[in-house]
């Protein structure tokens, strides 16, 4: 079959005839190329071919925007694709998708947003749809900041599917090199969750963080400093009793030892939670150290109040009882006291951070109530509101050991009095579970 038979003169004549007659006229040029002269006066270039045994047709543009020479060039390019064993129509669609994706990527970049399919894009989607829903607001915010500061600058714009273990390790080692080993481990855990989410959504095929299990130096755990020897505990309690600072701080010191609460829980106590008649303090679940779901729907943490604790609250009530917080800030009553107030008071009493901390009162209670008073560990754990593994789960935080915990708090307060007064205290070998 002859090829390249058309001329521009013949094309213009055919277009004029089609417009005058109102009928389609087809002009072959050979090798599958033809021009369809439409009654509208437009000429459409078509390339007819067979692929996989089936007839196909590919549009190559409109004459005269696509002149004869360009139409023949596009036909020859399509024939080359066919010779390589590919379908020109399918390739054109793939190229169109690729151009659209590239344009979208440029638009995101111009807007300061991460490219689709990048580590940062997947991570931000995980942060919003999964992490923020599951965790507390503070925890989710810390994870976001950690990723923004230590991961996104290095691997954020990289396609998540292309990131391998060595590249992720290099990112984590930057954090280790500045001495933040624990942060590096937390960052690895967060990245691992992002990759797992990416696998679930089809953004990537594997989790390289899982290959780094032993690639980072271990975290050297440093516990909060705590006084756990009776003699030294007596010295601390006597110093606290002689504290001459602000009376609100003095009350916070005393209750830090008596209530076994976390410092963050203690400083945010509200008078509405204190029941003098029932001798209890009811801390709402939203304030407790729990997962987000348990903060929203879990049971409150009930703290039985020994007579000594009630006496401290009664002495504090004339000072702050007209407001919301038991321990308001000295600057404004609209927010609680600073998280550093008790620690600063301990420093003023001569106890450095290697000796005693606000959080250390919990460790003191956990150790001494078991070892010195013979209280069953599970009862103390329940009062500390620690998560408990096993079939009972969080039941300890709800209804378990109610009577035993009330007995514990009274015995603990009496024991602290004896330590403060310098009385001889002996260890009880037997443990009571009530």
Short mmCIF file of C-alpha atoms in Angstrom, two decimals:
data_model
loop_
_atom_site.label_atom_id
_atom_site.label_comp_id
_atom_site.label_asym_id
_atom_site.label_seq_id
_atom_site.Cartn_x
_atom_site.Cartn_y
_atom_site.Cartn_z
CA UNK A 1 0.00 0.00 0.00
CA UNK A 2 1.31 3.42 -0.93
CA UNK A 3 2.07 5.78 1.94
CA UNK A 4 2.30 9.54 2.34
CA UNK A 5 -0.17 10.10 -0.49
CA UNK A 6 -1.94 13.14 0.89
CA UNK A 7 -1.15 16.78 0.22
CA UNK A 8 -2.35 19.92 1.95
CA UNK A 9 -4.18 20.91 -1.26
CA UNK A 10 -6.08 17.61 -1.31
CA UNK A 11 -6.95 17.98 2.37
CA UNK A 12 -8.36 21.50 1.96
CA UNK A 13 -10.40 20.39 -1.01
CA UNK A 14 -11.84 17.43 0.91
CA UNK A 15 -12.77 19.61 3.87
CA UNK A 16 -14.60 22.02 1.55
CA UNK A 17 -16.50 19.18 -0.13
CA UNK A 18 -17.53 17.65 3.23
CA UNK A 19 -18.81 21.00 4.46
CA UNK A 20 -20.81 21.58 1.26
CA UNK A 21 -22.25 18.06 1.05
CA UNK A 22 -22.76 17.50 4.75
CA UNK A 23 -21.14 14.07 4.44
CA UNK A 24 -18.02 12.57 6.04
CA UNK A 25 -15.10 12.00 3.65
CA UNK A 26 -12.15 9.78 4.59
CA UNK A 27 -8.72 10.40 3.07
CA UNK A 28 -6.10 7.64 3.54
CA UNK A 29 -2.43 8.53 3.78
CA UNK A 30 -1.13 4.98 4.19
CA UNK A 31 0.39 2.88 6.99
CA UNK A 32 -2.83 3.23 9.01
CA UNK A 33 -3.06 7.02 8.90
CA UNK A 34 -6.13 8.78 7.52
CA UNK A 35 -7.92 12.11 7.75
CA UNK A 36 -11.65 12.19 8.49
CA UNK A 37 -13.05 15.32 6.82
CA UNK A 38 -16.09 16.20 8.90
CA UNK A 39 -19.21 18.04 7.64
CA UNK A 40 -18.37 20.71 10.20
CA UNK A 41 -15.25 21.56 8.22
CA UNK A 42 -12.87 20.03 10.76
CA UNK A 43 -10.42 17.30 9.86
CA UNK A 44 -9.56 14.58 12.41
CA UNK A 45 -6.39 12.52 12.11
CA UNK A 46 -6.89 8.82 12.88
CA UNK A 47 -4.40 5.97 13.17
CA UNK A 48 -5.92 2.52 12.71
CA UNK A 49 -3.99 -0.54 13.89
CA UNK A 50 -4.39 -3.99 15.40
CA UNK A 51 -3.15 -5.03 18.84
CA UNK A 52 -3.65 -8.46 20.35
CA UNK A 53 -5.61 -9.47 17.27
CA UNK A 54 -8.23 -6.73 17.82
CA UNK A 55 -8.70 -3.56 15.70
CA UNK A 56 -7.89 -0.30 17.50
CA UNK A 57 -7.92 3.39 16.58
CA UNK A 58 -5.88 6.29 17.96
CA UNK A 59 -6.71 9.97 17.52
CA UNK A 60 -3.71 12.08 16.49
CA UNK A 61 -5.22 15.56 16.58
CA UNK A 62 -7.17 18.03 14.41
CA UNK A 63 -6.12 19.58 11.11
CA UNK A 64 -4.76 22.27 10.64
CA UNK A 65 -3.62 22.57 14.31
CA UNK A 66 -1.86 19.27 13.64
CA UNK A 67 -0.42 19.66 10.13
CA UNK A 68 0.22 16.79 7.76
CA UNK A 69 3.90 16.40 8.65
CA UNK A 70 3.20 16.24 12.39
CA UNK A 71 0.40 13.71 11.87
CA UNK A 72 2.80 11.45 9.97
CA UNK A 73 5.40 11.85 12.75
CA UNK A 74 2.85 10.80 15.38
CA UNK A 75 1.81 7.83 13.22
CA UNK A 76 5.43 6.68 12.95
CA UNK A 77 5.91 7.04 16.73
CA UNK A 78 2.80 4.93 17.34
CA UNK A 79 4.04 2.27 14.92
CA UNK A 80 7.36 2.19 16.82
CA UNK A 81 5.46 1.57 20.05
CA UNK A 82 3.58 -1.27 18.32
CA UNK A 83 6.86 -2.75 17.10
CA UNK A 84 8.03 -2.79 20.73
CA UNK A 85 5.00 -4.87 21.71
CA UNK A 86 3.02 -2.13 23.43
CA UNK A 87 -0.41 -0.66 22.80
CA UNK A 88 -0.10 3.02 21.72
CA UNK A 89 -3.52 3.86 23.21
CA UNK A 90 -2.61 2.37 26.59
CA UNK A 91 0.74 4.16 26.55
CA UNK A 92 -0.94 7.49 25.76
CA UNK A 93 -3.32 7.01 28.73
CA UNK A 94 -0.39 6.18 31.02
CA UNK A 95 1.49 9.26 29.84
CA UNK A 96 -1.60 11.38 30.44
CA UNK A 97 -1.89 10.06 34.00
CA UNK A 98 1.82 10.68 34.55
CA UNK A 99 1.52 14.27 33.32
CA UNK A 100 -1.48 14.83 35.59
CA UNK A 101 0.39 13.42 38.57
CA UNK A 102 3.40 15.58 37.79
CA UNK A 103 1.20 18.67 37.52
CA UNK A 104 -0.48 17.79 40.81
CA UNK A 105 2.93 17.32 42.44
CA UNK A 106 4.05 20.74 41.19
CA UNK A 107 0.83 22.29 42.49
CA UNK A 108 1.39 20.72 45.92
CA UNK A 109 4.99 21.91 45.93
CA UNK A 110 3.93 25.44 45.01
CA UNK A 111 1.45 25.33 47.91
CA UNK A 112 4.14 24.10 50.30
CA UNK A 113 2.52 20.67 50.67
CA UNK A 114 4.21 17.25 50.46
CA UNK A 115 3.85 15.25 47.23
CA UNK A 116 1.23 12.53 47.06
CA UNK A 117 2.70 9.20 48.12
CA UNK A 118 5.60 10.81 49.96
CA UNK A 119 6.54 9.81 53.50
CA UNK A 120 5.34 13.15 54.84
CA UNK A 121 1.98 12.93 53.06
CA UNK A 122 1.32 9.45 54.40
CA UNK A 123 2.57 10.43 57.87
CA UNK A 124 0.29 13.47 58.07
CA UNK A 125 -2.66 11.37 56.96
CA UNK A 126 -1.83 8.81 59.68
CA UNK A 127 -1.44 11.56 62.27
CA UNK A 128 -4.88 12.95 61.48
CA UNK A 129 -6.92 9.82 60.84
CA UNK A 130 -5.35 7.33 63.24
CA UNK A 131 -2.91 8.73 65.78
CA UNK A 132 -4.88 11.80 66.87
CA UNK A 133 -8.01 9.68 67.30
CA UNK A 134 -6.29 7.01 69.36
CA UNK A 135 -3.95 9.10 71.54
CA UNK A 136 -4.33 12.06 73.82
CA UNK A 137 -3.98 15.50 72.28
CA UNK A 138 -0.64 16.09 73.99
CA UNK A 139 0.82 12.76 72.87
CA UNK A 140 -0.30 13.28 69.27
CA UNK A 141 1.21 16.76 69.25
CA UNK A 142 4.55 15.48 70.53
CA UNK A 143 4.60 12.82 67.80
CA UNK A 144 3.84 15.44 65.13
CA UNK A 145 6.61 17.73 66.33
CA UNK A 146 9.05 14.81 66.48
CA UNK A 147 8.31 13.87 62.86
CA UNK A 148 8.44 17.47 61.66
CA UNK A 149 11.77 18.18 63.32
CA UNK A 150 13.66 14.92 62.84
CA UNK A 151 12.11 13.00 59.92
CA UNK A 152 10.42 15.27 57.39
CA UNK A 153 13.51 17.40 56.61
CA UNK A 154 15.37 14.26 55.47
CA UNK A 155 12.82 11.75 54.14
CA UNK A 156 9.57 13.73 54.08
CA UNK A 157 9.49 14.37 50.31
CA UNK A 158 10.78 10.92 49.41
CA UNK A 159 8.26 8.40 47.99
CA UNK A 160 7.44 6.23 50.97
CA UNK A 161 7.61 3.09 48.83
CA UNK A 162 11.26 3.80 47.97
CA UNK A 163 12.59 4.31 51.52
CA UNK A 164 14.77 1.43 52.69
CA UNK A 165 16.21 0.58 56.10
CA UNK A 166 19.66 2.20 55.59
CA UNK A 167 18.10 5.54 54.62
CA UNK A 168 15.79 5.48 57.63
CA UNK A 169 18.70 4.50 59.90
CA UNK A 170 20.73 7.46 58.62
CA UNK A 171 17.84 9.74 59.61
CA UNK A 172 17.60 8.21 63.08
CA UNK A 173 21.35 8.41 63.65
CA UNK A 174 21.21 12.17 63.24
CA UNK A 175 19.05 12.20 66.37
CA UNK A 176 21.36 9.78 68.19
CA UNK A 177 24.40 11.90 67.31
CA UNK A 178 23.01 14.85 69.23
CA UNK A 179 22.61 12.64 72.31
CA UNK A 180 18.83 12.11 72.10
CA UNK A 181 18.83 8.32 72.08
CA UNK A 182 15.37 7.95 73.61
CA UNK A 183 13.96 10.41 71.07
CA UNK A 184 15.52 8.36 68.27
CA UNK A 185 13.75 5.24 69.54
CA UNK A 186 10.43 7.09 69.79
CA UNK A 187 10.94 8.45 66.27
CA UNK A 188 11.65 4.94 64.97
CA UNK A 189 8.43 3.69 66.56
CA UNK A 190 6.43 6.54 65.00
CA UNK A 191 7.98 5.92 61.57
CA UNK A 192 7.17 2.23 61.93
CA UNK A 193 3.52 3.08 62.51
CA UNK A 194 3.54 5.36 59.45
CA UNK A 195 4.97 2.56 57.28
CA UNK A 196 2.40 0.09 58.62
CA UNK A 197 -0.34 2.56 57.74
CA UNK A 198 1.24 2.98 54.32
CA UNK A 199 1.12 -0.78 53.78
CA UNK A 200 -2.55 -0.86 54.75
CA UNK A 201 -3.43 1.97 52.35
CA UNK A 202 -1.29 0.66 49.49
CA UNK A 203 1.24 3.50 49.60
CA UNK A 204 4.17 1.13 50.26
CA UNK A 205 4.89 -2.56 50.42
CA UNK A 206 6.96 -3.04 53.55
CA UNK A 207 8.06 -1.50 56.83
CA UNK A 208 11.84 -0.80 56.91
CA UNK A 209 11.63 0.30 60.56
CA UNK A 210 11.13 -3.35 61.49
CA UNK A 211 14.64 -4.09 60.19
CA UNK A 212 16.17 -1.59 62.64
CA UNK A 213 15.22 -3.39 65.82
CA UNK A 214 18.82 -3.71 67.05
CA UNK A 215 20.38 -0.91 65.01
CA UNK A 216 20.12 1.88 67.59
CA UNK A 217 22.00 2.13 70.89
CA UNK A 218 19.81 1.09 73.84
CA UNK A 219 18.06 3.64 76.00
CA UNK A 220 19.62 3.84 79.45
CA UNK A 221 16.53 4.06 81.63
CA UNK A 222 16.73 6.68 84.35
CA UNK A 223 14.04 6.46 86.97
CA UNK A 224 12.73 9.41 88.89
CA UNK A 225 14.81 9.96 92.01
CA UNK A 226 12.98 8.66 95.06
CA UNK A 227 13.64 8.21 98.76
CA UNK A 228 12.90 4.60 99.70
CA UNK A 229 14.87 4.12 102.94
CA UNK A 230 12.85 4.75 106.14
CA UNK A 231 15.51 6.89 107.83
CA UNK A 232 15.98 9.15 104.80
CA UNK A 233 12.24 9.27 104.25
CA UNK A 234 11.88 10.52 107.82
CA UNK A 235 14.42 13.28 107.11
CA UNK A 236 12.50 14.31 104.00
CA UNK A 237 9.14 14.36 105.81
CA UNK A 238 10.54 16.40 108.69
CA UNK A 239 11.99 18.92 106.24
CA UNK A 240 8.62 19.13 104.50
CA UNK A 241 6.88 19.69 107.84
CA UNK A 242 9.25 22.61 108.52
CA UNK A 243 8.71 24.18 105.10
CA UNK A 244 8.21 27.95 105.54
CA UNK A 245 7.23 28.80 101.98
CA UNK A 246 3.77 29.54 100.64
CA UNK A 247 1.06 27.56 102.47
CA UNK A 248 -0.41 26.31 99.17
CA UNK A 249 2.97 24.83 98.26
CA UNK A 250 3.25 23.38 101.74
CA UNK A 251 -0.10 21.60 101.25
CA UNK A 252 1.01 20.33 97.83
CA UNK A 253 4.14 18.84 99.39
CA UNK A 254 2.15 17.06 102.07
CA UNK A 255 -0.42 15.65 99.65
CA UNK A 256 2.30 14.57 97.21
CA UNK A 257 3.39 12.09 99.86
CA UNK A 258 -0.10 11.12 101.03
CA UNK A 259 -2.15 10.67 97.85
CA UNK A 260 0.14 8.65 95.52
CA UNK A 261 -0.99 10.76 92.55
CA UNK A 262 1.12 11.74 89.57
CA UNK A 263 2.41 15.34 89.86
CA UNK A 264 0.34 16.41 86.84
CA UNK A 265 -2.80 15.00 88.42
CA UNK A 266 -2.09 16.56 91.82
CA UNK A 267 -1.50 20.09 90.58
CA UNK A 268 -4.76 20.07 88.55
CA UNK A 269 -7.00 18.88 91.40
CA UNK A 270 -10.32 20.69 91.65
CA UNK A 271 -12.39 21.26 94.76
CA UNK A 272 -15.43 19.74 93.06
CA UNK A 273 -13.66 16.39 93.17
CA UNK A 274 -13.13 16.40 96.93
CA UNK A 275 -15.88 14.76 99.00
CA UNK A 276 -15.25 15.53 102.68
CA UNK A 277 -18.20 13.47 103.87
CA UNK A 278 -17.23 10.33 101.96
CA UNK A 279 -13.50 10.97 102.54
CA UNK A 280 -12.70 10.44 98.86
CA UNK A 281 -11.10 12.28 95.99
CA UNK A 282 -12.51 11.39 92.55
CA UNK A 283 -10.17 12.17 89.67
CA UNK A 284 -11.98 12.21 86.28
CA UNK A 285 -10.69 9.83 83.61
CA UNK A 286 -9.73 12.67 81.26
CA UNK A 287 -6.97 13.71 83.67
CA UNK A 288 -5.49 10.26 84.11
CA UNK A 289 -2.55 8.81 82.20
CA UNK A 290 -4.57 6.60 79.87
CA UNK A 291 -5.25 5.97 76.22
CA UNK A 292 -7.62 8.43 74.59
CA UNK A 293 -10.55 6.00 74.55
CA UNK A 294 -10.15 5.38 78.28
CA UNK A 295 -9.90 9.10 78.95
CA UNK A 296 -13.23 9.58 77.19
CA UNK A 297 -15.20 6.62 78.50
CA UNK A 298 -13.18 5.06 81.31
CA UNK A 299 -14.08 5.11 84.98
CA UNK A 300 -12.73 7.84 87.28
CA UNK A 301 -9.90 7.10 89.70
CA UNK A 302 -11.11 7.15 93.30
CA UNK A 303 -8.56 8.01 95.98
CA UNK A 304 -9.61 7.19 99.58
CA UNK A 305 -8.58 10.02 101.89
CA UNK A 306 -6.94 9.22 105.19
CA UNK A 307 -7.68 11.57 108.10
CA UNK A 308 -4.30 13.25 107.58
CA UNK A 309 -5.13 14.01 103.94
CA UNK A 310 -8.56 15.33 104.88
CA UNK A 311 -6.91 17.62 107.43
CA UNK A 312 -4.61 19.06 104.74
CA UNK A 313 -7.57 19.71 102.42
CA UNK A 314 -9.55 21.35 105.24
CA UNK A 315 -6.62 23.61 106.04
CA UNK A 316 -6.22 24.51 102.35
CA UNK A 317 -9.91 25.19 101.71
CA UNK A 318 -10.05 28.67 103.32
CA UNK A 319 -7.17 29.72 101.04
CA UNK A 320 -8.33 28.41 97.67
CA UNK A 321 -11.79 26.88 98.20
CA UNK A 322 -13.59 29.81 96.57
CA UNK A 323 -11.97 28.99 93.25
CA UNK A 324 -11.85 26.02 90.92
CA UNK A 325 -8.41 24.61 91.66
CA UNK A 326 -7.11 23.29 94.94
CA UNK A 327 -3.65 24.52 93.91
CA UNK A 328 -4.13 27.61 91.72
CA UNK A 329 -1.25 29.48 90.18
CA UNK A 330 0.02 32.36 92.28
CA UNK A 331 -0.29 34.59 89.18
CA UNK A 332 -3.89 33.72 88.23
CA UNK A 333 -6.62 31.57 89.73
CA UNK A 334 -7.76 30.54 86.24
CA UNK A 335 -5.07 27.87 85.89
CA UNK A 336 -3.34 25.44 88.25
CA UNK A 337 0.09 25.88 89.75
CA UNK A 338 3.21 25.19 87.71
CA UNK A 339 4.34 21.61 87.20
CA UNK A 340 7.68 22.58 88.76
CA UNK A 341 6.29 23.98 92.02
CA UNK A 342 6.81 20.86 94.16
CA UNK A 343 10.23 20.15 92.67
CA UNK A 344 11.35 23.72 93.33
CA UNK A 345 10.16 23.40 96.93
CA UNK A 346 12.19 20.19 97.32
CA UNK A 347 15.27 22.00 95.99
CA UNK A 348 14.69 24.80 98.51
CA UNK A 349 14.58 22.17 101.26
CA UNK A 350 18.02 20.96 100.23
CA UNK A 351 17.08 17.84 98.23
CA UNK A 352 18.63 17.87 94.75
CA UNK A 353 17.10 16.21 91.70
CA UNK A 354 19.30 13.15 92.19
CA UNK A 355 17.77 12.59 95.63
CA UNK A 356 14.07 13.46 95.52
CA UNK A 357 11.47 14.52 92.95
CA UNK A 358 7.74 15.14 92.95
CA UNK A 359 7.21 11.96 90.94
CA UNK A 360 9.48 10.06 93.33
CA UNK A 361 6.79 10.07 96.03
CA UNK A 362 4.94 7.43 93.98
CA UNK A 363 8.02 5.21 93.85
CA UNK A 364 8.47 5.72 97.59
CA UNK A 365 4.89 4.56 98.20
CA UNK A 366 5.16 1.64 95.80
CA UNK A 367 8.36 0.35 97.40
CA UNK A 368 7.78 1.04 101.08
CA UNK A 369 4.10 0.07 101.24
CA UNK A 370 5.00 -3.36 99.93
CA UNK A 371 8.33 -3.90 101.68
CA UNK A 372 7.67 -2.12 104.98
CA UNK A 373 3.93 -2.48 105.46
CA UNK A 374 3.44 -5.84 103.78
CA UNK A 375 0.66 -4.61 101.47
CA UNK A 376 -0.04 -6.81 98.45
CA UNK A 377 1.61 -5.28 95.33
CA UNK A 378 -1.59 -5.45 93.28
CA UNK A 379 -3.39 -3.29 95.84
CA UNK A 380 -0.67 -0.64 95.67
CA UNK A 381 -0.64 -0.83 91.86
CA UNK A 382 -4.38 -0.28 91.83
CA UNK A 383 -4.03 2.80 94.01
CA UNK A 384 -1.24 4.11 91.79
CA UNK A 385 -3.62 3.63 88.80
CA UNK A 386 -1.03 1.65 86.91
CA UNK A 387 -2.22 -0.30 83.89
CA UNK A 388 -2.36 -3.96 84.80
CA UNK A 389 -1.63 -6.72 82.30
CA UNK A 390 -3.59 -9.96 82.22
CA UNK A 391 -7.27 -10.89 82.17
CA UNK A 392 -8.25 -8.37 84.84
CA UNK A 393 -6.85 -5.50 82.79
CA UNK A 394 -8.04 -2.09 83.93
CA UNK A 395 -10.45 -3.58 86.46
CA UNK A 396 -7.99 -2.62 89.19
CA UNK A 397 -8.60 1.03 88.32
CA UNK A 398 -12.35 0.62 88.69
CA UNK A 399 -13.83 -1.59 91.38
CA UNK A 400 -11.07 -3.91 92.59
CA UNK A 401 -9.67 -3.64 96.11
CA UNK A 402 -11.89 -0.75 97.22
CA UNK A 403 -11.78 -1.72 100.90
CA UNK A 404 -8.13 -2.78 100.72
CA UNK A 405 -7.16 0.54 99.14
CA UNK A 406 -8.93 2.52 101.84
CA UNK A 407 -7.06 0.51 104.47
CA UNK A 408 -3.82 1.07 102.54
CA UNK A 409 -4.20 4.85 102.47
CA UNK A 410 -4.84 5.00 106.22
CA UNK A 411 -1.90 2.73 107.01
CA UNK A 412 0.33 4.69 104.63
CA UNK A 413 -0.56 8.03 106.23
CA UNK A 414 0.04 6.62 109.73
CA UNK A 415 3.36 5.17 108.59
CA UNK A 416 4.46 8.55 107.20
CA UNK A 417 3.60 10.12 110.57
CA UNK A 418 5.77 7.60 112.37
CA UNK A 419 8.65 8.17 109.98
CA UNK A 420 8.36 11.93 110.37
CA UNK A 421 8.28 11.65 114.18
CA UNK A 422 11.32 9.38 114.21
CA UNK A 423 9.51 6.37 115.66
CA UNK A 424 11.04 2.93 115.29
CA UNK A 425 9.49 1.20 112.30
CA UNK A 426 9.79 -2.50 111.59
CA UNK A 427 9.21 -4.42 108.41
CA UNK A 428 6.15 -6.60 108.29
CA UNK A 429 6.94 -9.86 106.51
CA UNK A 430 3.31 -10.80 105.89
CA UNK A 431 1.30 -9.23 103.09
CA UNK A 432 -2.38 -8.57 103.49
CA UNK A 433 -4.73 -8.74 100.52
CA UNK A 434 -7.76 -8.00 102.59
#
